[in-house]
Coordinates of C-alpha atoms and ligand atoms in Angstrom, one line a residue:
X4 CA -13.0 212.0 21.2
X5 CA -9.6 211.9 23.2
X6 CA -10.4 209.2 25.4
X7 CA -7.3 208.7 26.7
X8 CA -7.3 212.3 28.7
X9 CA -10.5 211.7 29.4
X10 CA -9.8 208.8 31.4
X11 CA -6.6 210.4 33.3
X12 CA -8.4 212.7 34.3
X13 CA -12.1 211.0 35.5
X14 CA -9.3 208.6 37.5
X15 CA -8.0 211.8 39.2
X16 CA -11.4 212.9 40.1
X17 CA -11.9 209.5 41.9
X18 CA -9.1 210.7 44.3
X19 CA -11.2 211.8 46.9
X20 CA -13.3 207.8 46.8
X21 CA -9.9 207.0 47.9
X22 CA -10.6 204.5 51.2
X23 CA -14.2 204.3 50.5
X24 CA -15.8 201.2 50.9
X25 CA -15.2 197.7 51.5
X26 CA -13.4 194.6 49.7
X27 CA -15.4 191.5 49.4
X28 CA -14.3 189.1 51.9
X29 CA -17.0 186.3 52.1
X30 CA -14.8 184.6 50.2
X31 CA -11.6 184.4 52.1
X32 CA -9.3 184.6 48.5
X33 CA -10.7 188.1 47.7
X34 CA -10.0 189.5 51.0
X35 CA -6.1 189.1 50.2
X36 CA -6.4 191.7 47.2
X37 CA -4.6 195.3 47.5
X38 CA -7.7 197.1 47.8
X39 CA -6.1 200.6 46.9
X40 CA -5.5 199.6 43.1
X41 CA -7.6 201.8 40.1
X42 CA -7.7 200.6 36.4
X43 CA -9.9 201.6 33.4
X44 CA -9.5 200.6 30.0
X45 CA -11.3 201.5 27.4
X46 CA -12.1 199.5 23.6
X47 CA -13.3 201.4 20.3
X48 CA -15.2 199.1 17.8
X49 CA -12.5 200.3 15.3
X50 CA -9.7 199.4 17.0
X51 CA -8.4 201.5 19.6
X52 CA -7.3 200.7 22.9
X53 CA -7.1 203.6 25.8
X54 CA -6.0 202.6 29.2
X55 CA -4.9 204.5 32.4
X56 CA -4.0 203.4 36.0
X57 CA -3.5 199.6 37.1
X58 CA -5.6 198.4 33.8
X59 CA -3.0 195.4 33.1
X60 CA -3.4 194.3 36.4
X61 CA -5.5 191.0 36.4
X62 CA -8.5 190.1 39.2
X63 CA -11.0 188.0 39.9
X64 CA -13.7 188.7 37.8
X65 CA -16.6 186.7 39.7
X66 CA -20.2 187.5 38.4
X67 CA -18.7 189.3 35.6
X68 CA -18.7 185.8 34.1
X69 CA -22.0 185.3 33.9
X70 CA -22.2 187.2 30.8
X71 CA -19.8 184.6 28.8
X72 CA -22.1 181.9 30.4
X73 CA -25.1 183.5 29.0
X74 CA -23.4 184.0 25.6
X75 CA -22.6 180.2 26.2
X76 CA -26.1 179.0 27.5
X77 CA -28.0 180.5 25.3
X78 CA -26.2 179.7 22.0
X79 CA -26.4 175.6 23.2
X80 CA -30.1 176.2 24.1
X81 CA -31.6 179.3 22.7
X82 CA -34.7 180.3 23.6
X83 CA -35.1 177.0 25.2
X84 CA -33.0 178.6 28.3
X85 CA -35.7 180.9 29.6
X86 CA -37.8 178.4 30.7
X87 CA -35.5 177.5 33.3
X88 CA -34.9 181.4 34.3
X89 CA -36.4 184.9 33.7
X90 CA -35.4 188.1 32.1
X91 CA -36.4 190.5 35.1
X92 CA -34.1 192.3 37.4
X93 CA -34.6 190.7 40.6
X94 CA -34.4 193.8 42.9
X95 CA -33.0 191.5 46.0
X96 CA -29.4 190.8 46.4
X97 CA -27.5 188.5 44.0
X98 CA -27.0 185.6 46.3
X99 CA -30.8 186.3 47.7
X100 CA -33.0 182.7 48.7
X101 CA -35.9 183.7 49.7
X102 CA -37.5 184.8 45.9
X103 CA -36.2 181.7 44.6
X104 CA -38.3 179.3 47.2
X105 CA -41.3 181.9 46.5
X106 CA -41.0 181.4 43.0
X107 CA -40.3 177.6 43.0
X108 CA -37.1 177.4 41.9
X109 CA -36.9 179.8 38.5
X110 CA -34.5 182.0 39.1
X111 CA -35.5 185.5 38.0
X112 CA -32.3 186.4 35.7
X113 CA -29.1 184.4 34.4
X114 CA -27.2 187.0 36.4
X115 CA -28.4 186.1 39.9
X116 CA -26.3 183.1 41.5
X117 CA -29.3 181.4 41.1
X118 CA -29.4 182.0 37.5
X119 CA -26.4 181.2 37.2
X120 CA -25.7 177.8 39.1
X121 CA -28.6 176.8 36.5
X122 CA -26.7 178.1 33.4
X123 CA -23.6 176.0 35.4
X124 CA -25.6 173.1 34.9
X125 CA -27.1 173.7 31.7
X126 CA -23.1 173.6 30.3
X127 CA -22.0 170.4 32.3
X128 CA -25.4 168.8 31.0
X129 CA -24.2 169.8 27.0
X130 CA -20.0 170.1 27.4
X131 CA -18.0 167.2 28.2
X132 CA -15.5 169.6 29.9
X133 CA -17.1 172.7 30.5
X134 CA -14.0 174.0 32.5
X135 CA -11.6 174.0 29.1
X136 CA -14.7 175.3 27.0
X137 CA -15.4 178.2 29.1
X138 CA -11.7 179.1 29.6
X139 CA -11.4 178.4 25.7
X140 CA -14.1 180.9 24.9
X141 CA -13.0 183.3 27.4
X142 CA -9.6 183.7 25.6
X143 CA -10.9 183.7 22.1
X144 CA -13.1 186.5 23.1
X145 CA -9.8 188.6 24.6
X146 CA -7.6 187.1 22.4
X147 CA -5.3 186.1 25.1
X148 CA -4.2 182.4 25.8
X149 CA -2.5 182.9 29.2
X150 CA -6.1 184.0 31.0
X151 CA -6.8 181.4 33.4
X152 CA -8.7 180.0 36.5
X153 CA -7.9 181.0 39.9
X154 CA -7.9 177.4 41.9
X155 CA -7.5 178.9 44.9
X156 CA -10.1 181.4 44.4
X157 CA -12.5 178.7 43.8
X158 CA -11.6 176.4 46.2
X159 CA -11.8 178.8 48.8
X160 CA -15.2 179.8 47.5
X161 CA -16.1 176.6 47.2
X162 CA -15.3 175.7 50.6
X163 CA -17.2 179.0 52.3
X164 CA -19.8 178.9 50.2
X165 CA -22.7 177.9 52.2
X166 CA -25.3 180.3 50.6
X167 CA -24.4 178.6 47.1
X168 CA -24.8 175.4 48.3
X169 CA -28.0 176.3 49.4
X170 CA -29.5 178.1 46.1
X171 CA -28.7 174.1 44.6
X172 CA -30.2 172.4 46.6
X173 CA -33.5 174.6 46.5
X174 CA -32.9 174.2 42.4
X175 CA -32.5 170.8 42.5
X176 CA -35.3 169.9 44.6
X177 CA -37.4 172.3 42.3
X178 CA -36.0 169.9 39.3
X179 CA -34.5 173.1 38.2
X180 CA -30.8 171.2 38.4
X181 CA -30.0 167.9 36.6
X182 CA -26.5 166.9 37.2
X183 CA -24.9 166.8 40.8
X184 CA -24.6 169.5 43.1
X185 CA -21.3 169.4 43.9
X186 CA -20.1 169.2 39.7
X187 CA -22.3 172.3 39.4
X188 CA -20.6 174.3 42.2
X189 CA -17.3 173.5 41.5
X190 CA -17.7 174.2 37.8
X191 CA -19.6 177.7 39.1
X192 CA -16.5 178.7 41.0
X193 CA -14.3 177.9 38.7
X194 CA -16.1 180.2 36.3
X195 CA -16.3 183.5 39.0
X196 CA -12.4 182.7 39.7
X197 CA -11.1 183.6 36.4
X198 CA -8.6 186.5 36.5
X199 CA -8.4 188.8 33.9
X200 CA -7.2 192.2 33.4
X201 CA -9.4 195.6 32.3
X202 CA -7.7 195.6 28.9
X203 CA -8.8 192.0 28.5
X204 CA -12.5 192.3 29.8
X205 CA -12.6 195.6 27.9
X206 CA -11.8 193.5 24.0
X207 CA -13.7 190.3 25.3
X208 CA -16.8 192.8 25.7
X209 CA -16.1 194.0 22.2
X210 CA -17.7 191.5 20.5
X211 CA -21.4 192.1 22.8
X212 CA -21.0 196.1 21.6
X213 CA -21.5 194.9 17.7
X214 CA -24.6 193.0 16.8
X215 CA -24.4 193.8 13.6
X216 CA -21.0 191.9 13.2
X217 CA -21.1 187.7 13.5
X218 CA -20.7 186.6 16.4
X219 CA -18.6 183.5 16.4
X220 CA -16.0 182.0 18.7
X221 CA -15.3 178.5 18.1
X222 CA -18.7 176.5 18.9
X223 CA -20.0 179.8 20.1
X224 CA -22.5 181.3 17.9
X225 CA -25.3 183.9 18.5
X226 CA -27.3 185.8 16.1
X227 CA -27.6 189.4 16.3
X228 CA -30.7 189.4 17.6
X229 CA -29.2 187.6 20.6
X230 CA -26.2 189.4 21.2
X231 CA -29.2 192.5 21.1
X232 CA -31.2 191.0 23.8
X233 CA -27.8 190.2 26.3
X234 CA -27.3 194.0 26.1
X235 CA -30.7 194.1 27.4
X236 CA -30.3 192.0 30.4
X237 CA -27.5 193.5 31.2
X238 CA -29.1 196.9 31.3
X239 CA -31.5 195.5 33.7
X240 CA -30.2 192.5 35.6
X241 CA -26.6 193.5 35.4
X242 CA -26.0 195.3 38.7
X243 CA -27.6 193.1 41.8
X244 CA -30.3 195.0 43.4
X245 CA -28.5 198.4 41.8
X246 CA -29.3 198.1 38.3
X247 CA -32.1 200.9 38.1
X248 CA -29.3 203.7 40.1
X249 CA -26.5 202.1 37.0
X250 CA -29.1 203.1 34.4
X251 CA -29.5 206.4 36.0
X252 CA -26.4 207.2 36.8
X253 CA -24.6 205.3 33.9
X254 CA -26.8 204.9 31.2
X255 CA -24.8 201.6 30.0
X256 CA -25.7 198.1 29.5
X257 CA -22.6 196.2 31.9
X258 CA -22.1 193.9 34.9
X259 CA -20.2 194.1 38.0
X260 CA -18.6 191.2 40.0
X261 CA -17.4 191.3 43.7
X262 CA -13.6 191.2 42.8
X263 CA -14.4 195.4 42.1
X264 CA -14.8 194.7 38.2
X265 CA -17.2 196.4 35.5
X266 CA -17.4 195.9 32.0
X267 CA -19.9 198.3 30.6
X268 CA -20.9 198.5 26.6
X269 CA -21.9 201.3 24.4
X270 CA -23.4 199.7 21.8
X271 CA -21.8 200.4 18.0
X272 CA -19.1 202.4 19.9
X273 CA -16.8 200.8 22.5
X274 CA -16.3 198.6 25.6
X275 CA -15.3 199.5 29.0
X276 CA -13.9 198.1 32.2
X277 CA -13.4 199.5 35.4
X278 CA -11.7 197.4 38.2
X279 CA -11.1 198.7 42.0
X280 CA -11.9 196.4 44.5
X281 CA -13.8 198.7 47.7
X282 CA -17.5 197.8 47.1
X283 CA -20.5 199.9 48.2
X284 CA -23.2 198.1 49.9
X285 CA -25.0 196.7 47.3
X286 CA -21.5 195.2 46.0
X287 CA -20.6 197.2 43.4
X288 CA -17.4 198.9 43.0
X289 CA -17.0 202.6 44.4
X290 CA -14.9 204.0 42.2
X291 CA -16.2 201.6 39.3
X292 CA -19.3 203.4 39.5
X293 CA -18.1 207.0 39.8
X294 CA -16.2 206.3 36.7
X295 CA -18.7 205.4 34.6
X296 CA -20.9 207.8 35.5
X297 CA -18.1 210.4 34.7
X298 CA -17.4 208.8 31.5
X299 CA -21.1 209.0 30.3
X300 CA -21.4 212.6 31.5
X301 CA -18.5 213.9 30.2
X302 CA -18.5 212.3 26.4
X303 CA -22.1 212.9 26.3
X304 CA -21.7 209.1 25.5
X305 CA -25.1 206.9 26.5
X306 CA -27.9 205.4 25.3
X307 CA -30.7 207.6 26.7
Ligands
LIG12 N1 -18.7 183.9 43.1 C1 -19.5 184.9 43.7 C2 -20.7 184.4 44.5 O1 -21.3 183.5 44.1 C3 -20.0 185.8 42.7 C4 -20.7 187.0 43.2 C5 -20.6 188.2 42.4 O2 -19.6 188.6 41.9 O3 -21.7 188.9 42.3 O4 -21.0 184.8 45.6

């Protein structure tokens, strides 16, 4: 398969998204962002790296790093985890309160804030600093020691980020939160603000494409049965309250952040990410989307 003019050329069919579509600006950081830049970069399980357009440019990767949390969570708690949170695609919008006071305070999915302030607690609760653990696995998973935080990113999340603050408090008073609010936020933003290129979300999905290989990055160890089951939230809970039109259109296990990123997997074959920052209304990237659904269609490349 000859990726790399496959890509070129899906990119110049995105042309005409050009301008479609907003940046995320609830958080006053992202709204700073070029929103005209257009990366993809794709990883093959044996080795190969294909990679067109602004794909060495790094961005905020936000929810996209609830899938190393996960991998994190659920390797310090197994099973244990889910009965603090479901496994079902929620079908309201990421940040979303009102299921979370109907359903007392069990988020439906790790990959809803909800889900994920928990998982943020769950790590300060095992970790004695789950801010160089997190960063730590991050780079073993990419392979690259220079990825870091964005502290302004996270403050300025931190600082706007009412809504948050609100999904705590509703966990905490559900019991559903068992170290202080304000540790659990700021360790939650730090984990959204982390920049990293498509090349290096592409290899540090490699790993979740494989679960037949070991996975093991320092203290982070899942069995393949695991690393199975992530793919399958991701297929489900992976894009907010557009997960059932990714499957359609896509046909790839992935999540999506509000920077504009996607990392996508097709399982025993290769990662993906995407990153262009003009969201649709559901907050996932435009052209992210388009691409993928190119990819898919043209390779004849998906698991349906
Ligand atoms: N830090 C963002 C928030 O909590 C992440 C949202 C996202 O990327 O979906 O609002």
């Amino acid at each position: 398969m000859n990726y790399q003019q496959i890509l070129s050329d899906i990119l110049n069919q995105t042309e005409p998204l050009a301008g479609e579509g907003c940046q995320a600006d609830y958080i006053p950081a992202l709204a700073e962002v070029n929103p005209d830049q257009r990366g993809i970069c794709l990883h093959t399980l044996e080795g190969k790296q294909y990679a067109v357009g602004d794909a060495d440019v790094r961005f905020s990767i936000q929810s996209i790093s609830k899938v190393f949390a996960l991998a994190m969570a659920l390797s310090l708690e197994g099973d244990d985890l889910w009965r603090r949170m479901g496994k079902e695609p929620s079908g309201t919008a990421f940040n979303s309160l009102f299921q979370l006071e109907m359903e007392r305070g069990v988020p439906r999915n790790p990959f809803i804030n909800a889900g994920a302030i928990v998982m943020a607690d769950i790590l300060v609760t095992h970790l004695l600093d789950p801010e160089h653990d997190f960063l730590a696995f991050v780079r073993q998973l990419s392979g690259c020691d220079t990825i870091d935080y964005n502290r302004t990113v996270a403050f300025s999340e931190r600082s706007t980020g009412y809504l948050n603050a609100a999904i705590a408090n509703l966990l905490k008073y559900h019991g559903n939160i068992h170290n202080d609010i304000e540790r659990v936020l700021q360790f939650y933003c730090m984990m959204c603000s982390i920049e990293m290129s498509c090349c290096e979300l592409a290899q540090a999905f490699l790993p979740f494409a494989d679960h037949r290989r070991p996975f093991k990055f320092g203290k982070v160890q899942l069995t393949s049965s695991q690393v199975k089951r992530m793919n399958a939230i991701m297929q489900t809970c992976g894009f907010y309250d557009e997960a059932g039109e990714f499957s359609y259109l896509v046909g790839l296990p992935g999540k999506s952040g509000v920077g504009g990123g996607i990392a996508a997997i097709y399982p025993q074959r290769y990662a993906v990410a995407v990153w262009s920052p003009r969201l649709n209304p559901k907050g996932n990237s435009v052209v992210g989307m388009k691409v993928l659904e190119l990819l898919t269609t043209e390779t004849k490349e998906s698991i349906f």
